[in-house]
Amino acid sequence: MLKNILKIALRSFWKTKSISIINVLGLSLGIALCLIIALFVRNELGYDRHFPNSERIYRVTSDIVFGGNAYKMTYAPAPMADALMAEIPEVEAAIHFRNQGSFLIKRYEDNIKENNVIFAGKNFLEVFDIPLVQGRREGALDEPNTMLISQTMVEKFFKGENAVGQTLILDNKTDYKITGVYEDIPENSHFNFHVLLAAEGLPEAKSEHWLGNNFQTYILVNPNSDQKEIDLKIAAMAEKHLTPVLKQVMGEDFTLEKFRESGNKVEYTLQPLLDIHLHSDLLGEFKANFSITYVYLFIAIAVFILLIACINFMNLATAKSSNRAKEVGVRKSMGSGRSELIFQFMAETFLMSFISFVLAVFIASLLLPFFNDLAGRNLSLPLDSIIFYGILLLGAIIVGLIAGIYPALFLSGFKPAKVLKGDISSGMKSAVVRSSLVVFQFSISIFLIFCTVVLFSQMNFIQNKNLGFSKDQIVMVHDLYALGVQKQTFKQEVLASSLIEKGTLSGFLPVSGTNRSDNPWWVMGRDTQDQENMVSIQNWKVDFDYVRTLGMKIVQGRDFSLDFPSDSSAVIINESAVRNFNFEGDPIGQKITSFSGDNVTGLNTENLEVKTVVGVVENFHFESLKENIGAVMLFVDSNPSGIASFKFKAQNAQEVLQLVEDKWKELAPGQPFNYEFLDERFSSMYASETRIGKVFAAFTGFAIFIACMGLFALTAFTAEQRRKEIGIRKALGASVSSLVLLLSKEFTKLILISFIVAAPLAWWGMSKWLEDYQYRVELGLNTVLIAIGIVMLIAWSVMGIQSFRAASTNPVDSLKGE
């Protein structure tokens, strides 16, 4: 029996081989894309799960509203970790991290720049129980100037040697002793550090300053601890420690109730480690996270693509029902029951499903490297896993059921007495179902196209928006501290070239990954106990050429100038700062003041800093366009450091790089030359969205391709069924163009219906997505027209080829059998 079923299945496959091949290829491609998406989703959902006790690890986050600004951050005060250990019983261990950027590292002479460096608290290995391959766990980070390094760092500096006890030199000045080597942290982690420096040697780590939020704090809690209860205890603890400090700043009449009533707040809450990658987009993330929304979206795309492929199968199976109607009639008249026919048709479907899954694995292995390149991941098929093959087998059965159940029931339901007379009464019903499935297919395709168009429109809007500063033709040279006292010499020698237009020295730039510093300031003479007078403002150290180099626009007052010695105590503020300070009259000449102090000693309320406003700069974006523009003040630093930025003439990029590198090597021999372009750094702020857009576009293209494969086969089959009608019409004088229109108009109507169904859903979905951006593209009629235009162009191209081929057939060939 099985032999006969297989023989009939192969015969049916061969009889309509072109349609069958399209079915198998469409199904194989759809399954391959689903496999890739499944690997991607598994990787995203698996972030940080490799850490032992990952479900018991939490990060402390802060939600602060003060002085007209709102911050949701990964940062907490330096004393937070020790206080959590001492005052909250549920906390087993606590650590804090302090990120101070990249370091120059060397063993002997030549430095290597390493970005993945962090200061870590001594309890790091208790909270994040990563395996050590060399060294002892106990006391690994207890002493100042000690470090743990990854196996990758061992390969760079100590290949073939035991690294424990060896020394590395950081930034040409500090020796760090290696106490252990740990396994490389897996890529699917929200941090990937290769060097852990003991925070015990960091002055800020010992600070008791509760108003400075500059450490990332993590805790390991006892099993069965309740997060909400710990949050309440953290709130009480923070209130206990913050109130005396805020009273010192705001006056003895200060109360937290008044603080909150005026719209301010300082709240610290726990965030589960396993939520960070997919549920967090806070200020101070170690690297760009993903979003659970995108995970759901990719799961939906996988389901849609598989449904499109299955719908192709169902449509083509029911479309060719007239070819198999007589077979059903004859077999039923010979005694076959409906169950036997259903079994036969399902067997044919399962055969095609199994073949498709085998091909899908091959196609997925070919496409996976391209996907990895687009998505910035390193995924691979688990071909050595028995579970993987079990999932494939189960998938083949499920897909076979989904794709085959309706055609099997439909074909087995023919009445032998009617079909043998040529009467297929259910043909109209099958046509309605088939049309509905085509509408569903193209509704999905139009939805995906609409979303892709909006996503790329927003990315284009970001790249072309007036940012308030110039990001083009500016090269950034990092690690100025390697130049020592020759920073100004380096700047002047580079500026001496005719290739360079302007230059500035400052680590504070309006792109992510550069320095930030925030403090409360107020207009001199105003009462600090009135909390509305306090303005939380970014204060950036710059030099005299900063504004000119970055192409910022002074809208009031003047720029900094060496002609004014008093500019050492002058500031330039942006328009948001003017609004927040609410000056009485002209802001130029106004004096603003703040407490002196730093993150180590805390605020000194006895000594005040006073600055005079000499200029107002037009608002410029210095964070993501998802955020509103906050208040910023620029002041001149006598010893600027961090980054040298040079504005150069267009078309001279390579010459400029050679010039700057030569000057660097001359003044800093043996120090690595590290540079990047400002526009590239700006683009990297949206790397995640750009990658998502490219991946989304690729999957949308594949979904449309699979849908059009089905449309191509349906058009061909429809043309074949109407072959004699076409011959008669052509013999009576019908033109080729009129016949093409005749054959295509039915599917055109279905596509228009699909658009009516999909467009409102896509509009609503993308409107919600755009709400994350404070500055965004407006959805308009052009977006709608582009989406429908793309679909109609592709669909008409597919239908036109087949329709033109059918309409061009010689009527003699169509009618010679009559």
PDB file of C-alpha atoms in Angstrom, residues 275-433:
ATOM      1  CA  ASP A 275      15.545  41.520  31.467  1.00  0.00           C
ATOM      2  CA  ILE A 276      18.449  43.773  30.535  1.00  0.00           C
ATOM      3  CA  HIS A 277      19.075  42.756  26.927  1.00  0.00           C
ATOM      4  CA  LEU A 278      15.448  42.799  25.772  1.00  0.00           C
ATOM      5  CA  HIS A 279      13.722  45.176  28.186  1.00  0.00           C
ATOM      6  CA  SER A 280      16.222  47.952  28.876  1.00  0.00           C
ATOM      7  CA  ASP A 281      17.292  51.080  27.012  1.00  0.00           C
ATOM      8  CA  LEU A 282      18.698  53.210  29.812  1.00  0.00           C
ATOM      9  CA  LEU A 283      21.413  55.821  29.904  1.00  0.00           C
ATOM     10  CA  GLY A 284      24.724  54.068  30.565  1.00  0.00           C
ATOM     11  CA  GLU A 285      24.108  50.652  29.005  1.00  0.00           C
ATOM     12  CA  PHE A 286      27.383  48.803  28.408  1.00  0.00           C
ATOM     13  CA  LYS A 287      26.332  48.198  24.811  1.00  0.00           C
ATOM     14  CA  ALA A 288      23.252  48.638  22.662  1.00  0.00           C
ATOM     15  CA  ASN A 289      20.542  46.228  23.739  1.00  0.00           C
ATOM     16  CA  PHE A 290      17.872  44.606  21.615  1.00  0.00           C
ATOM     17  CA  SER A 291      14.117  44.936  22.151  1.00  0.00           C
ATOM     18  CA  ILE A 292      11.521  42.312  22.995  1.00  0.00           C
ATOM     19  CA  THR A 293       9.254  44.115  20.513  1.00  0.00           C
ATOM     20  CA  TYR A 294      11.654  43.204  17.701  1.00  0.00           C
ATOM     21  CA  VAL A 295      11.782  39.596  18.946  1.00  0.00           C
ATOM     22  CA  TYR A 296       7.993  39.394  18.759  1.00  0.00           C
ATOM     23  CA  LEU A 297       8.146  41.016  15.346  1.00  0.00           C
ATOM     24  CA  PHE A 298      10.627  38.467  14.017  1.00  0.00           C
ATOM     25  CA  ILE A 299       8.563  35.604  15.415  1.00  0.00           C
ATOM     26  CA  ALA A 300       5.547  37.074  13.593  1.00  0.00           C
ATOM     27  CA  ILE A 301       7.582  37.366  10.380  1.00  0.00           C
ATOM     28  CA  ALA A 302       8.620  33.692  10.674  1.00  0.00           C
ATOM     29  CA  VAL A 303       4.999  32.630  11.140  1.00  0.00           C
ATOM     30  CA  PHE A 304       3.878  34.869   8.255  1.00  0.00           C
ATOM     31  CA  ILE A 305       6.542  33.524   5.895  1.00  0.00           C
ATOM     32  CA  LEU A 306       5.637  29.922   6.752  1.00  0.00           C
ATOM     33  CA  LEU A 307       1.931  30.665   6.302  1.00  0.00           C
ATOM     34  CA  ILE A 308       2.616  32.284   2.923  1.00  0.00           C
ATOM     35  CA  ALA A 309       4.508  29.164   1.804  1.00  0.00           C
ATOM     36  CA  CYS A 310       1.736  26.869   3.111  1.00  0.00           C
ATOM     37  CA  ILE A 311      -0.922  29.013   1.439  1.00  0.00           C
ATOM     38  CA  ASN A 312       0.943  28.645  -1.851  1.00  0.00           C
ATOM     39  CA  PHE A 313       0.671  24.893  -1.453  1.00  0.00           C
ATOM     40  CA  MET A 314      -3.032  25.001  -0.596  1.00  0.00           C
ATOM     41  CA  ASN A 315      -3.856  27.386  -3.423  1.00  0.00           C
ATOM     42  CA  LEU A 316      -2.047  25.357  -6.063  1.00  0.00           C
ATOM     43  CA  ALA A 317      -3.447  22.065  -4.757  1.00  0.00           C
ATOM     44  CA  THR A 318      -7.044  23.325  -4.977  1.00  0.00           C
ATOM     45  CA  ALA A 319      -6.405  25.183  -8.241  1.00  0.00           C
ATOM     46  CA  LYS A 320      -5.440  21.958 -10.005  1.00  0.00           C
ATOM     47  CA  SER A 321      -8.451  20.129  -8.507  1.00  0.00           C
ATOM     48  CA  SER A 322     -10.078  19.773 -11.931  1.00  0.00           C
ATOM     49  CA  ASN A 323      -7.077  17.741 -13.067  1.00  0.00           C
ATOM     50  CA  ARG A 324      -7.543  15.248 -10.214  1.00  0.00           C
ATOM     51  CA  ALA A 325     -11.344  15.279 -10.003  1.00  0.00           C
ATOM     52  CA  LYS A 326     -11.738  12.384 -12.401  1.00  0.00           C
ATOM     53  CA  GLU A 327      -9.046  10.425 -10.532  1.00  0.00           C
ATOM     54  CA  VAL A 328     -11.064  10.854  -7.341  1.00  0.00           C
ATOM     55  CA  GLY A 329     -14.277   9.874  -9.129  1.00  0.00           C
ATOM     56  CA  VAL A 330     -12.758   6.737 -10.616  1.00  0.00           C
ATOM     57  CA  ARG A 331     -11.133   5.664  -7.343  1.00  0.00           C
ATOM     58  CA  LYS A 332     -14.348   6.221  -5.391  1.00  0.00           C
ATOM     59  CA  SER A 333     -16.386   4.271  -7.952  1.00  0.00           C
ATOM     60  CA  MET A 334     -13.849   1.423  -7.617  1.00  0.00           C
ATOM     61  CA  GLY A 335     -14.510   1.253  -3.880  1.00  0.00           C
ATOM     62  CA  SER A 336     -12.000   3.654  -2.288  1.00  0.00           C
ATOM     63  CA  GLY A 337     -13.281   5.371   0.837  1.00  0.00           C
ATOM     64  CA  ARG A 338     -12.799   9.035   1.621  1.00  0.00           C
ATOM     65  CA  SER A 339     -10.338   8.216   4.418  1.00  0.00           C
ATOM     66  CA  GLU A 340      -8.109   6.353   1.953  1.00  0.00           C
ATOM     67  CA  LEU A 341      -8.102   9.351  -0.395  1.00  0.00           C
ATOM     68  CA  ILE A 342      -7.346  11.729   2.474  1.00  0.00           C
ATOM     69  CA  PHE A 343      -4.476   9.453   3.478  1.00  0.00           C
ATOM     70  CA  GLN A 344      -3.189   9.487  -0.113  1.00  0.00           C
ATOM     71  CA  PHE A 345      -3.300  13.276  -0.445  1.00  0.00           C
ATOM     72  CA  MET A 346      -1.785  13.791   3.003  1.00  0.00           C
ATOM     73  CA  ALA A 347       0.992  11.355   2.155  1.00  0.00           C
ATOM     74  CA  GLU A 348       1.792  13.413  -0.930  1.00  0.00           C
ATOM     75  CA  THR A 349       1.912  16.543   1.195  1.00  0.00           C
ATOM     76  CA  PHE A 350       4.131  14.934   3.841  1.00  0.00           C
ATOM     77  CA  LEU A 351       6.508  13.749   1.131  1.00  0.00           C
ATOM     78  CA  MET A 352       6.823  17.301  -0.199  1.00  0.00           C
ATOM     79  CA  SER A 353       7.159  18.617   3.361  1.00  0.00           C
ATOM     80  CA  PHE A 354      10.020  16.227   4.190  1.00  0.00           C
ATOM     81  CA  ILE A 355      11.798  17.069   0.918  1.00  0.00           C
ATOM     82  CA  SER A 356      11.306  20.781   1.668  1.00  0.00           C
ATOM     83  CA  PHE A 357      12.802  20.471   5.156  1.00  0.00           C
ATOM     84  CA  VAL A 358      15.892  18.694   3.809  1.00  0.00           C
ATOM     85  CA  LEU A 359      16.358  21.441   1.211  1.00  0.00           C
ATOM     86  CA  ALA A 360      15.627  24.092   3.867  1.00  0.00           C
ATOM     87  CA  VAL A 361      18.605  23.041   5.992  1.00  0.00           C
ATOM     88  CA  PHE A 362      20.855  23.397   2.933  1.00  0.00           C
ATOM     89  CA  ILE A 363      19.369  26.811   2.015  1.00  0.00           C
ATOM     90  CA  ALA A 364      19.636  28.023   5.631  1.00  0.00           C
ATOM     91  CA  SER A 365      23.330  27.065   5.751  1.00  0.00           C
ATOM     92  CA  LEU A 366      23.880  29.172   2.606  1.00  0.00           C
ATOM     93  CA  LEU A 367      21.921  32.191   3.873  1.00  0.00           C
ATOM     94  CA  LEU A 368      23.162  32.175   7.486  1.00  0.00           C
ATOM     95  CA  PRO A 369      26.523  33.924   6.819  1.00  0.00           C
ATOM     96  CA  PHE A 370      24.703  36.778   5.060  1.00  0.00           C
ATOM     97  CA  PHE A 371      22.238  37.033   7.942  1.00  0.00           C
ATOM     98  CA  ASN A 372      25.081  37.100  10.491  1.00  0.00           C
ATOM     99  CA  ASP A 373      26.703  39.927   8.573  1.00  0.00           C
ATOM    100  CA  LEU A 374      23.449  41.917   8.474  1.00  0.00           C
ATOM    101  CA  ALA A 375      22.414  41.290  12.076  1.00  0.00           C
ATOM    102  CA  GLY A 376      25.869  41.477  13.656  1.00  0.00           C
ATOM    103  CA  ARG A 377      25.539  38.012  15.169  1.00  0.00           C
ATOM    104  CA  ASN A 378      27.520  34.770  14.995  1.00  0.00           C
ATOM    105  CA  LEU A 379      24.839  32.090  14.631  1.00  0.00           C
ATOM    106  CA  SER A 380      25.276  28.542  13.321  1.00  0.00           C
ATOM    107  CA  LEU A 381      23.038  25.542  12.689  1.00  0.00           C
ATOM    108  CA  PRO A 382      23.324  22.942  15.500  1.00  0.00           C
ATOM    109  CA  LEU A 383      23.948  20.082  13.060  1.00  0.00           C
ATOM    110  CA  ASP A 384      25.511  17.919  15.791  1.00  0.00           C
ATOM    111  CA  SER A 385      22.389  18.044  17.964  1.00  0.00           C
ATOM    112  CA  ILE A 386      19.888  15.169  17.957  1.00  0.00           C
ATOM    113  CA  ILE A 387      17.274  17.559  19.363  1.00  0.00           C
ATOM    114  CA  PHE A 388      17.689  19.730  16.253  1.00  0.00           C
ATOM    115  CA  TYR A 389      16.787  16.810  13.959  1.00  0.00           C
ATOM    116  CA  GLY A 390      13.883  15.869  16.207  1.00  0.00           C
ATOM    117  CA  ILE A 391      12.549  19.428  15.927  1.00  0.00           C
ATOM    118  CA  LEU A 392      12.954  19.276  12.135  1.00  0.00           C
ATOM    119  CA  LEU A 393      10.986  16.004  11.987  1.00  0.00           C
ATOM    120  CA  LEU A 394       8.228  17.426  14.173  1.00  0.00           C
ATOM    121  CA  GLY A 395       8.221  20.602  12.068  1.00  0.00           C
ATOM    122  CA  ALA A 396       7.873  18.601   8.849  1.00  0.00           C
ATOM    123  CA  ILE A 397       4.837  16.812  10.288  1.00  0.00           C
ATOM    124  CA  ILE A 398       3.220  20.059  11.505  1.00  0.00           C
ATOM    125  CA  VAL A 399       3.852  21.886   8.220  1.00  0.00           C
ATOM    126  CA  GLY A 400       2.531  18.870   6.312  1.00  0.00           C
ATOM    127  CA  LEU A 401      -0.664  18.969   8.364  1.00  0.00           C
ATOM    128  CA  ILE A 402      -1.123  22.744   7.952  1.00  0.00           C
ATOM    129  CA  ALA A 403      -0.440  22.709   4.225  1.00  0.00           C
ATOM    130  CA  GLY A 404      -2.205  19.469   3.374  1.00  0.00           C
ATOM    131  CA  ILE A 405      -5.335  19.156   5.492  1.00  0.00           C
ATOM    132  CA  TYR A 406      -7.566  21.545   3.538  1.00  0.00           C
ATOM    133  CA  PRO A 407      -6.591  20.287   0.025  1.00  0.00           C
ATOM    134  CA  ALA A 408      -7.004  16.675   1.206  1.00  0.00           C
ATOM    135  CA  LEU A 409     -10.500  17.313   2.583  1.00  0.00           C
ATOM    136  CA  PHE A 410     -11.444  19.359  -0.481  1.00  0.00           C
ATOM    137  CA  LEU A 411     -10.226  16.866  -3.101  1.00  0.00           C
ATOM    138  CA  SER A 412     -11.574  13.815  -1.280  1.00  0.00           C
ATOM    139  CA  GLY A 413     -15.024  15.425  -1.076  1.00  0.00           C
ATOM    140  CA  PHE A 414     -15.839  15.206  -4.809  1.00  0.00           C
ATOM    141  CA  LYS A 415     -18.960  13.172  -5.711  1.00  0.00           C
ATOM    142  CA  PRO A 416     -18.051  10.490  -8.288  1.00  0.00           C
ATOM    143  CA  ALA A 417     -21.397  10.714 -10.136  1.00  0.00           C
ATOM    144  CA  LYS A 418     -20.897  14.449 -10.736  1.00  0.00           C
ATOM    145  CA  VAL A 419     -17.195  14.652 -11.447  1.00  0.00           C
ATOM    146  CA  LEU A 420     -17.310  11.829 -14.001  1.00  0.00           C
ATOM    147  CA  LYS A 421     -19.902  13.903 -15.875  1.00  0.00           C
ATOM    148  CA  GLY A 422     -17.594  16.910 -15.722  1.00  0.00           C
ATOM    149  CA  ASP A 423     -19.580  18.740 -13.015  1.00  0.00           C
ATOM    150  CA  ILE A 424     -17.308  20.129 -10.261  1.00  0.00           C
ATOM    151  CA  SER A 425     -19.939  21.956  -8.238  1.00  0.00           C
ATOM    152  CA  SER A 426     -17.550  23.007  -5.481  1.00  0.00           C
ATOM    153  CA  GLY A 427     -15.305  24.899  -7.865  1.00  0.00           C
ATOM    154  CA  MET A 428     -16.811  28.250  -6.919  1.00  0.00           C
ATOM    155  CA  LYS A 429     -16.303  27.492  -3.231  1.00  0.00           C
ATOM    156  CA  SER A 430     -12.655  26.587  -3.798  1.00  0.00           C
ATOM    157  CA  ALA A 431     -12.152  29.777  -5.828  1.00  0.00           C
ATOM    158  CA  VAL A 432     -13.491  31.879  -2.934  1.00  0.00           C
ATOM    159  CA  VAL A 433     -11.217  30.135  -0.458  1.00  0.00           C
TER     160      VAL A 433
END
